Short mmCIF file of C-alpha atoms and ligand atoms in Angstrom, two decimals:
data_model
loop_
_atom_site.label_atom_id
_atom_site.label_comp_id
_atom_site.label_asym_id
_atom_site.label_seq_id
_atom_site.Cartn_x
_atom_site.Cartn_y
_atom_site.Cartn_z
CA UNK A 1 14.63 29.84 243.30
CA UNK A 2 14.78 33.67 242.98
CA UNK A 3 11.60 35.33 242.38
CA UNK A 4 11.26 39.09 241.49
CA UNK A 5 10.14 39.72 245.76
CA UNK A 6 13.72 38.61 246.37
CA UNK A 7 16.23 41.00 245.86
CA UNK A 8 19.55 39.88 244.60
CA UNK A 9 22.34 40.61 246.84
CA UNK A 10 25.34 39.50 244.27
CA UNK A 11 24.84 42.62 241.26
CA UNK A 12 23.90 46.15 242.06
CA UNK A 13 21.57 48.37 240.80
CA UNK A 14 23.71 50.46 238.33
CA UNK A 15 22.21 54.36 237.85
CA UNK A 16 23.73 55.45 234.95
CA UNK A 17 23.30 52.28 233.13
CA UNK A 18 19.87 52.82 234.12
CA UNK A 19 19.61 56.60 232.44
CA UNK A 20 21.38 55.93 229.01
CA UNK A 21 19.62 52.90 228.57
CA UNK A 22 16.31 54.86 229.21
CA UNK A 23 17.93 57.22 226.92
CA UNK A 24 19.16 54.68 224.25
CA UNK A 25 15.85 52.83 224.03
CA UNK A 26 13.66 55.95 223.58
CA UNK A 27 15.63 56.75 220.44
CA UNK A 28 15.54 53.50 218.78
CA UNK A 29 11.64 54.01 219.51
CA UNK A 30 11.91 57.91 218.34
CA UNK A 31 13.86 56.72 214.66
CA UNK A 32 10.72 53.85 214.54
CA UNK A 33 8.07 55.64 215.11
CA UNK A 34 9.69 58.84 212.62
CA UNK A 35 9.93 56.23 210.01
CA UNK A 36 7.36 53.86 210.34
CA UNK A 37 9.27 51.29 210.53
CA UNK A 38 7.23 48.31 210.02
CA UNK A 39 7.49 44.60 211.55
CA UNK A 40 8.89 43.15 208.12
CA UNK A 41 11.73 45.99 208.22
CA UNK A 42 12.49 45.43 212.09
CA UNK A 43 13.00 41.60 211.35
CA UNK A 44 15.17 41.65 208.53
CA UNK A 45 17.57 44.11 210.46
CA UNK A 46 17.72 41.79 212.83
CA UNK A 47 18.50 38.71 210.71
CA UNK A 48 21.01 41.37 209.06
CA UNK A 49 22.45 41.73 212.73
CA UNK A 50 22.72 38.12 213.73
CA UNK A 51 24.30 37.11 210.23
CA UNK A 52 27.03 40.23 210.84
CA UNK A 53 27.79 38.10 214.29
CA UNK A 54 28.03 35.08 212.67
CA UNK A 55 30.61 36.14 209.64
CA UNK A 56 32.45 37.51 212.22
CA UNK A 57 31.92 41.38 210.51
CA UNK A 58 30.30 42.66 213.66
CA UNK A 59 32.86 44.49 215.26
CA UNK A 60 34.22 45.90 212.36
CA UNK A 61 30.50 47.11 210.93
CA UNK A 62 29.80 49.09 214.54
CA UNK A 63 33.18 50.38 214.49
CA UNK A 64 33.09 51.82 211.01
CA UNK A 65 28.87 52.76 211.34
CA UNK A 66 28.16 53.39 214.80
CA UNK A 67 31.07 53.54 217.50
CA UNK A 68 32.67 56.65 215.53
CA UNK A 69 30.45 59.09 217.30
CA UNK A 70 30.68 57.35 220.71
CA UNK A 71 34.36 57.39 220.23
CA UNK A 72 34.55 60.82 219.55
CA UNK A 73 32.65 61.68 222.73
CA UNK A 74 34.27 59.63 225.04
CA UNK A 75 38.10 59.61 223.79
CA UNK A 76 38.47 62.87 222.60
CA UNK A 77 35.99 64.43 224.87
CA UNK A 78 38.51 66.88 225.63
CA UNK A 79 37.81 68.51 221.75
CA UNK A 80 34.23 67.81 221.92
CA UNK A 81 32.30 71.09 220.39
CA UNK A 82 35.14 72.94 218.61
CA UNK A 83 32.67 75.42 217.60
CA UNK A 84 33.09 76.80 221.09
CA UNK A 85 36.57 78.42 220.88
CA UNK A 86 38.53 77.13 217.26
CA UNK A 87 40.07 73.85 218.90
CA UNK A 88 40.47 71.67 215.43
CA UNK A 89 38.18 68.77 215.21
CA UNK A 90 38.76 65.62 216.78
CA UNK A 91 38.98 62.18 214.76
CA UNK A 92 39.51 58.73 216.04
CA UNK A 93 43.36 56.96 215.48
CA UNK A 94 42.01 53.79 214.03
CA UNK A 95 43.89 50.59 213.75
CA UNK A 96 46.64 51.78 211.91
CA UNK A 97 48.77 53.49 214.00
CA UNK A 98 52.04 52.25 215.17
CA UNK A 99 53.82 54.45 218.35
CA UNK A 100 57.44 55.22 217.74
CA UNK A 101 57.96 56.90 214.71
CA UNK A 102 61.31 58.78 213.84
CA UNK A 103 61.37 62.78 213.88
CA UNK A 104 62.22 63.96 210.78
CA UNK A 105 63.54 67.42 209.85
CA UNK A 106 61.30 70.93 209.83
CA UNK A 107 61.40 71.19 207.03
CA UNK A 108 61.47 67.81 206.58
CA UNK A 109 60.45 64.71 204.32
CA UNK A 110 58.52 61.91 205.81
CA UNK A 111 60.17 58.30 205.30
CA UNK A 112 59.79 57.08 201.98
CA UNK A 113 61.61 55.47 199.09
CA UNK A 114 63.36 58.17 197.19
CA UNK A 115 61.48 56.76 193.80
CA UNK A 116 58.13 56.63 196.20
CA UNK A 117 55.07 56.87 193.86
CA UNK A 118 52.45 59.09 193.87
CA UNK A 119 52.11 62.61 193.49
CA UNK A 120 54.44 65.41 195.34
CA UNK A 121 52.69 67.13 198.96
CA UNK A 122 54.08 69.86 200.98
CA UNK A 123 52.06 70.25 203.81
CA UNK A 124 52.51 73.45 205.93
CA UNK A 125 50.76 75.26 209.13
CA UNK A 126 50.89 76.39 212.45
CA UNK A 127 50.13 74.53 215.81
CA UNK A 128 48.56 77.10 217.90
CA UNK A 129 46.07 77.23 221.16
CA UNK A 130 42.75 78.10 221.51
CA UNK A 131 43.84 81.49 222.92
CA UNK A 132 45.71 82.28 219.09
CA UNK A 133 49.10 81.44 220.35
CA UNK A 134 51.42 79.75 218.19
CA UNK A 135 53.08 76.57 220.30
CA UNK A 136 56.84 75.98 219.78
CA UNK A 137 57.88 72.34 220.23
CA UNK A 138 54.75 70.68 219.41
CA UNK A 139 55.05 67.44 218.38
CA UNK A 140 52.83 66.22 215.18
CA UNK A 141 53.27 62.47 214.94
CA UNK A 142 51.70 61.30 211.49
CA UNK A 143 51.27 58.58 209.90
CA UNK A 144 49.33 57.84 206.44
CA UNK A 145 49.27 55.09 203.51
CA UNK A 146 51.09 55.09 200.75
CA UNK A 147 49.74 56.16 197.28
CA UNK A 148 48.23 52.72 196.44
CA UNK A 149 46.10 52.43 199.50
CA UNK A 150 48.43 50.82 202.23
CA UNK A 151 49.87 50.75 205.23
CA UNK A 152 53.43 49.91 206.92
CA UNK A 153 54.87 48.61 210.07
CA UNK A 154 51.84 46.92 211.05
CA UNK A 155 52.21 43.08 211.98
CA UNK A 156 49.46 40.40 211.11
CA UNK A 157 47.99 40.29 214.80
CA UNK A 158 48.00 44.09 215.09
CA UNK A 159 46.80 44.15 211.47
CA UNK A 160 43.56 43.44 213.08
CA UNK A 161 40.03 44.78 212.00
CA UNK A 162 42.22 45.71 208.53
CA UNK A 163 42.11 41.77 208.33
CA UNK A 164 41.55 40.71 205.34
CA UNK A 165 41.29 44.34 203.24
CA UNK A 166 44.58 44.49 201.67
CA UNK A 167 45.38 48.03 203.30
CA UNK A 168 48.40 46.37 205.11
CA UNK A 169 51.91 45.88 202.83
CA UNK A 170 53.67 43.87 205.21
CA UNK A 171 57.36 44.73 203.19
CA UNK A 172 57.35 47.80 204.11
CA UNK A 173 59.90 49.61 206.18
CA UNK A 174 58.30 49.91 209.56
CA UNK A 175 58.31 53.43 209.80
CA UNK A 176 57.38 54.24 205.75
CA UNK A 177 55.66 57.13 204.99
CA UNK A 178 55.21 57.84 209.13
CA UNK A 179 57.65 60.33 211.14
CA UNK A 180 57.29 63.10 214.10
CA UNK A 181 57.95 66.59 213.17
CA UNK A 182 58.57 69.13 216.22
CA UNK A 183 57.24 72.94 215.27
CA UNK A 184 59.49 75.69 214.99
CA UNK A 185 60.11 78.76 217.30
CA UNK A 186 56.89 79.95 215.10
CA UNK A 187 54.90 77.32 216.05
CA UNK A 188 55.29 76.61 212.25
CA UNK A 189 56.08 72.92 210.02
CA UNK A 190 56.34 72.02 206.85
CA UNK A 191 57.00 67.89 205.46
CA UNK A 192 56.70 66.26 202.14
CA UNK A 193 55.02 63.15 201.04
CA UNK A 194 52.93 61.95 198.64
CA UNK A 195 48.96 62.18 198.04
CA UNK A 196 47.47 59.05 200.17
CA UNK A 197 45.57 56.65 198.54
CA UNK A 198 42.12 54.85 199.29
CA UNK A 199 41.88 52.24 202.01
CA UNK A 200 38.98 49.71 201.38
CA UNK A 201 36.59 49.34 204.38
CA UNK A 202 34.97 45.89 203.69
CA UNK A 203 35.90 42.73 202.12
CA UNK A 204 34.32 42.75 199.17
CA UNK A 205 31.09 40.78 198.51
CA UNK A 206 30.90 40.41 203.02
CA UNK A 207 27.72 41.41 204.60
CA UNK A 208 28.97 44.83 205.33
CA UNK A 209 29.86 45.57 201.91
CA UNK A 210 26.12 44.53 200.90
CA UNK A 211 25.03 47.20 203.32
CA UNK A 212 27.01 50.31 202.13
CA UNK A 213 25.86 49.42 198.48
CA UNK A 214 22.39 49.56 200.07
CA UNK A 215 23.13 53.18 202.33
CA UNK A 216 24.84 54.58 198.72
CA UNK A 217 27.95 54.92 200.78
CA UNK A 218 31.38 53.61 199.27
CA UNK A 219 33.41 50.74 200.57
CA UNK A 220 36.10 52.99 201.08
CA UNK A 221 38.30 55.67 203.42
CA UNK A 222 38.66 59.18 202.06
CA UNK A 223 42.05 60.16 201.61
CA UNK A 224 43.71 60.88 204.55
CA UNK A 225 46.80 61.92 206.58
CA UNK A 226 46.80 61.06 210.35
CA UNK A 227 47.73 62.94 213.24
CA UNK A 228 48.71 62.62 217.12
CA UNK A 229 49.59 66.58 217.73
CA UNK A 230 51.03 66.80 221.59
CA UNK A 231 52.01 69.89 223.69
CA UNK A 232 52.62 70.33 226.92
CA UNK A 233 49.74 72.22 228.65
CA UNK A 234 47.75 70.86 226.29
CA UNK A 235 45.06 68.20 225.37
CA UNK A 236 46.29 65.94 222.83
CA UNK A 237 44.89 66.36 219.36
CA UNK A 238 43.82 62.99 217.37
CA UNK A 239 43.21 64.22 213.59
CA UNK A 240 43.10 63.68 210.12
CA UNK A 241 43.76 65.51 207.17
CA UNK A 242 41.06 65.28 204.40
CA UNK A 243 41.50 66.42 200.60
CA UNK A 244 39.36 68.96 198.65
CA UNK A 245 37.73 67.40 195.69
CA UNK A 246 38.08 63.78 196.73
CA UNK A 247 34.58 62.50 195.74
CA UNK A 248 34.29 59.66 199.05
CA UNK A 249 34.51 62.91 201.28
CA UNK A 250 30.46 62.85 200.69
CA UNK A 251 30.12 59.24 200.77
CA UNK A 252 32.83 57.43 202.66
CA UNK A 253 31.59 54.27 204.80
CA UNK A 254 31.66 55.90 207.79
CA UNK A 255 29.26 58.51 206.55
CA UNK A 256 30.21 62.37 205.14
CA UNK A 257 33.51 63.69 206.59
CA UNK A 258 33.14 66.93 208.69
CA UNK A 259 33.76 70.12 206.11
CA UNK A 260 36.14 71.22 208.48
CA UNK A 261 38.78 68.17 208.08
CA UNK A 262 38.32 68.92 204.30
CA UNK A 263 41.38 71.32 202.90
CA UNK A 264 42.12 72.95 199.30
CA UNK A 265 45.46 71.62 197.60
CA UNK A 266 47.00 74.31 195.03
CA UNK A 267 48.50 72.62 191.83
CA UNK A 268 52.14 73.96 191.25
CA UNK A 269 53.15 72.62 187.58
CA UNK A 270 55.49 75.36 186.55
CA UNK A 271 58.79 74.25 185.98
CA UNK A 272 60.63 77.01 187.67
CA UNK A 273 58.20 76.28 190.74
CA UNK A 274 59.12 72.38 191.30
CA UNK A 275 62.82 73.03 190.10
CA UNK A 276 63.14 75.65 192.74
CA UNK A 277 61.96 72.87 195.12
CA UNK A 278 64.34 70.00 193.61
CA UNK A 279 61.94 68.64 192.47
CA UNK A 280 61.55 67.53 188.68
CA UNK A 281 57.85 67.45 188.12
CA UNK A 282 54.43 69.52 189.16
CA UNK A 283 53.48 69.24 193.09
CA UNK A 284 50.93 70.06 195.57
CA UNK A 285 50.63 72.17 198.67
CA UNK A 286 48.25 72.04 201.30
CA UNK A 287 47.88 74.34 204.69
CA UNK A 288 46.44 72.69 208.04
CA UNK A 289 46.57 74.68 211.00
CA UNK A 290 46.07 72.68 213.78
CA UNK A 291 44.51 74.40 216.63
CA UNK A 292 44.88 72.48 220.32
CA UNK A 293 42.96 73.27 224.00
CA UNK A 294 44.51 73.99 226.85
CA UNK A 295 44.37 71.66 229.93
CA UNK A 296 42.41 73.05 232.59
CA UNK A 297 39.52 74.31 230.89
CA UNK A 298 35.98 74.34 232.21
CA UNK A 299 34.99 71.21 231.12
CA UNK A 300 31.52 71.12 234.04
CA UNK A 301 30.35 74.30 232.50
CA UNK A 302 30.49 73.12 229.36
CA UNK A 303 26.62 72.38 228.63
CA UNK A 304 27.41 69.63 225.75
CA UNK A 305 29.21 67.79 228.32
CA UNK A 306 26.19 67.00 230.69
CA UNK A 307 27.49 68.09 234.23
CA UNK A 308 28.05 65.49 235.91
CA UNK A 309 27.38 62.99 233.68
CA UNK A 310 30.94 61.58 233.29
CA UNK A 311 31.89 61.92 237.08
CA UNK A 312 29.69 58.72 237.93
FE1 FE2 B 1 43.70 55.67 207.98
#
């Protein structure tokens, strides 16, 4: 029988497991000690914790509460601190995307029925770098729900975490409401579509939903339009488009969405405005410029990045 004077030959001593779990464990005992958390409060998040694995809700509440960050930091490390040089902010793709969309026009409309409901979006900017330079030829792939809240052209088994939360509408068209648009000589595009709606987060009534009642936070998804923007020479962009004067910006499960992802819409309800448009009732516009890095930058000097850290 082993015995702690006998070293194990068949795992290895593993460093940098070894430093963030130092790491990890001195904040759990930083928040505690802040907080006071007391022995009462320590056990019932525990129970909380083992009932999430039993329901089968654990996955989903760590994705939603905790991974977000972690994602952000490992998969789109490459737009970690935007503050640095303008690079737009980076967002996780979540569940719903599906690769393979069909590029549509610049200007163009994104794939919907020509009756779709909701109300009228333009949505215009400029893909540029870091350096100011507007990038011809960028591709923006998006992808977004449709008015009531849902999803197309995702199957059952890719359906996934969305399980169960009615943001799925399995008669879709496969492509609805997603498309690629290439910019223009300019660097410029414009689409239309309709406002998204509100994805649910939780089943209602689940353990997870009983939690964001109890953090104040709703059991919902801010509005939202996705985005994989691509250019050669340059990292890929994961984003998504959030709307001015939605109140879950503040409160969405996942916790407040970063100002920056938050953009004005102007009203147009003139008549000669939306007729000029063909259109035959009041519409929105919104501008996102979309702002990518270049490959190649420093990435060790970069002091947020902990040199060295990732090369282990
Ligand atoms: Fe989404």
């Amino acid at each position: 029988m082993a015995t702690t004077d006998t070293p194990r030959t068949d795992i290895a001593f593993n460093q940098r497991l070894r430093v963030v779990f130092d790491d990890l464990q001195k904040a759990f005992g930083d928040v505690a000690l802040r907080h006071g958390i007391t022995h009462e409060e320590l056990g019932q998040a525990i129970t909380y914790v083992q009932k999430l694995v039993g329901s089968g809700e654990f996955m989903l509440a760590t994705t939603l509460l905790v991974a977000n960050r972690t994602i952000e930091v490992s998969y789109g490390r490459a737009y970690a601190h935007p503050e640095k040089d303008g690079a737009s902010t980076w967002m996780a793709t979540g569940p719903a995307y599906v690769p393979g969309a069909p590029e549509i026009d610049n200007p163009g409309v994104l794939p919907m029925a020509p009756d779709e409901p909701g109300g009228t979006l333009f949505v215009s900017g400029t893909v540029r770098s870091t350096s100011g330079k507007p990038l011809p030829g960028a591709v923006i792939d998006l992808w977004q729900t449709t008015a009531d809240g849902r999803y197309s052209g995702l199957t059952p088994e890719q359906a996934g975490p969305l399980e169960g939360l009615d943001v799925v509408d399995f008669d879709l068209p496969k492509y609805h409401l997603r498309g690629k648009i290439v910019t223009d000589a300019d660097g410029r595009y414009e689409y239309r579509t309709v406002v998204p709606g509100v994805e649910a987060s939780a089943v209602p009534g689940s353990l997870l939903d009983d939690l964001l009642h109890m953090l104040g936070r709703a059991n919902a998804r801010a509005r939202h339009i996705h985005a994989h923007i691509t250019h050669d020479d340059h990292h890929m962009l994961t984003h998504q488009i959030h709307f001015d004067g939605d109140p879950l910006v503040d409160i969405v499960t996942e916790g407040a969405i970063a100002r920056e992802l938050i953009h004005k819409t102007e009203l147009h309800d003139d008549a000669a405005a939306w007729e000029a448009r063909g259109l035959t009732g009041p519409y929105r516009t919104l501008t996102c410029d979309y702002i990518l890095r270049p490959i190649g930058f420093d990435e060790v000097k970069d002091p947020y990045v902990l040199e060295g850290f990732w090369k282990q």
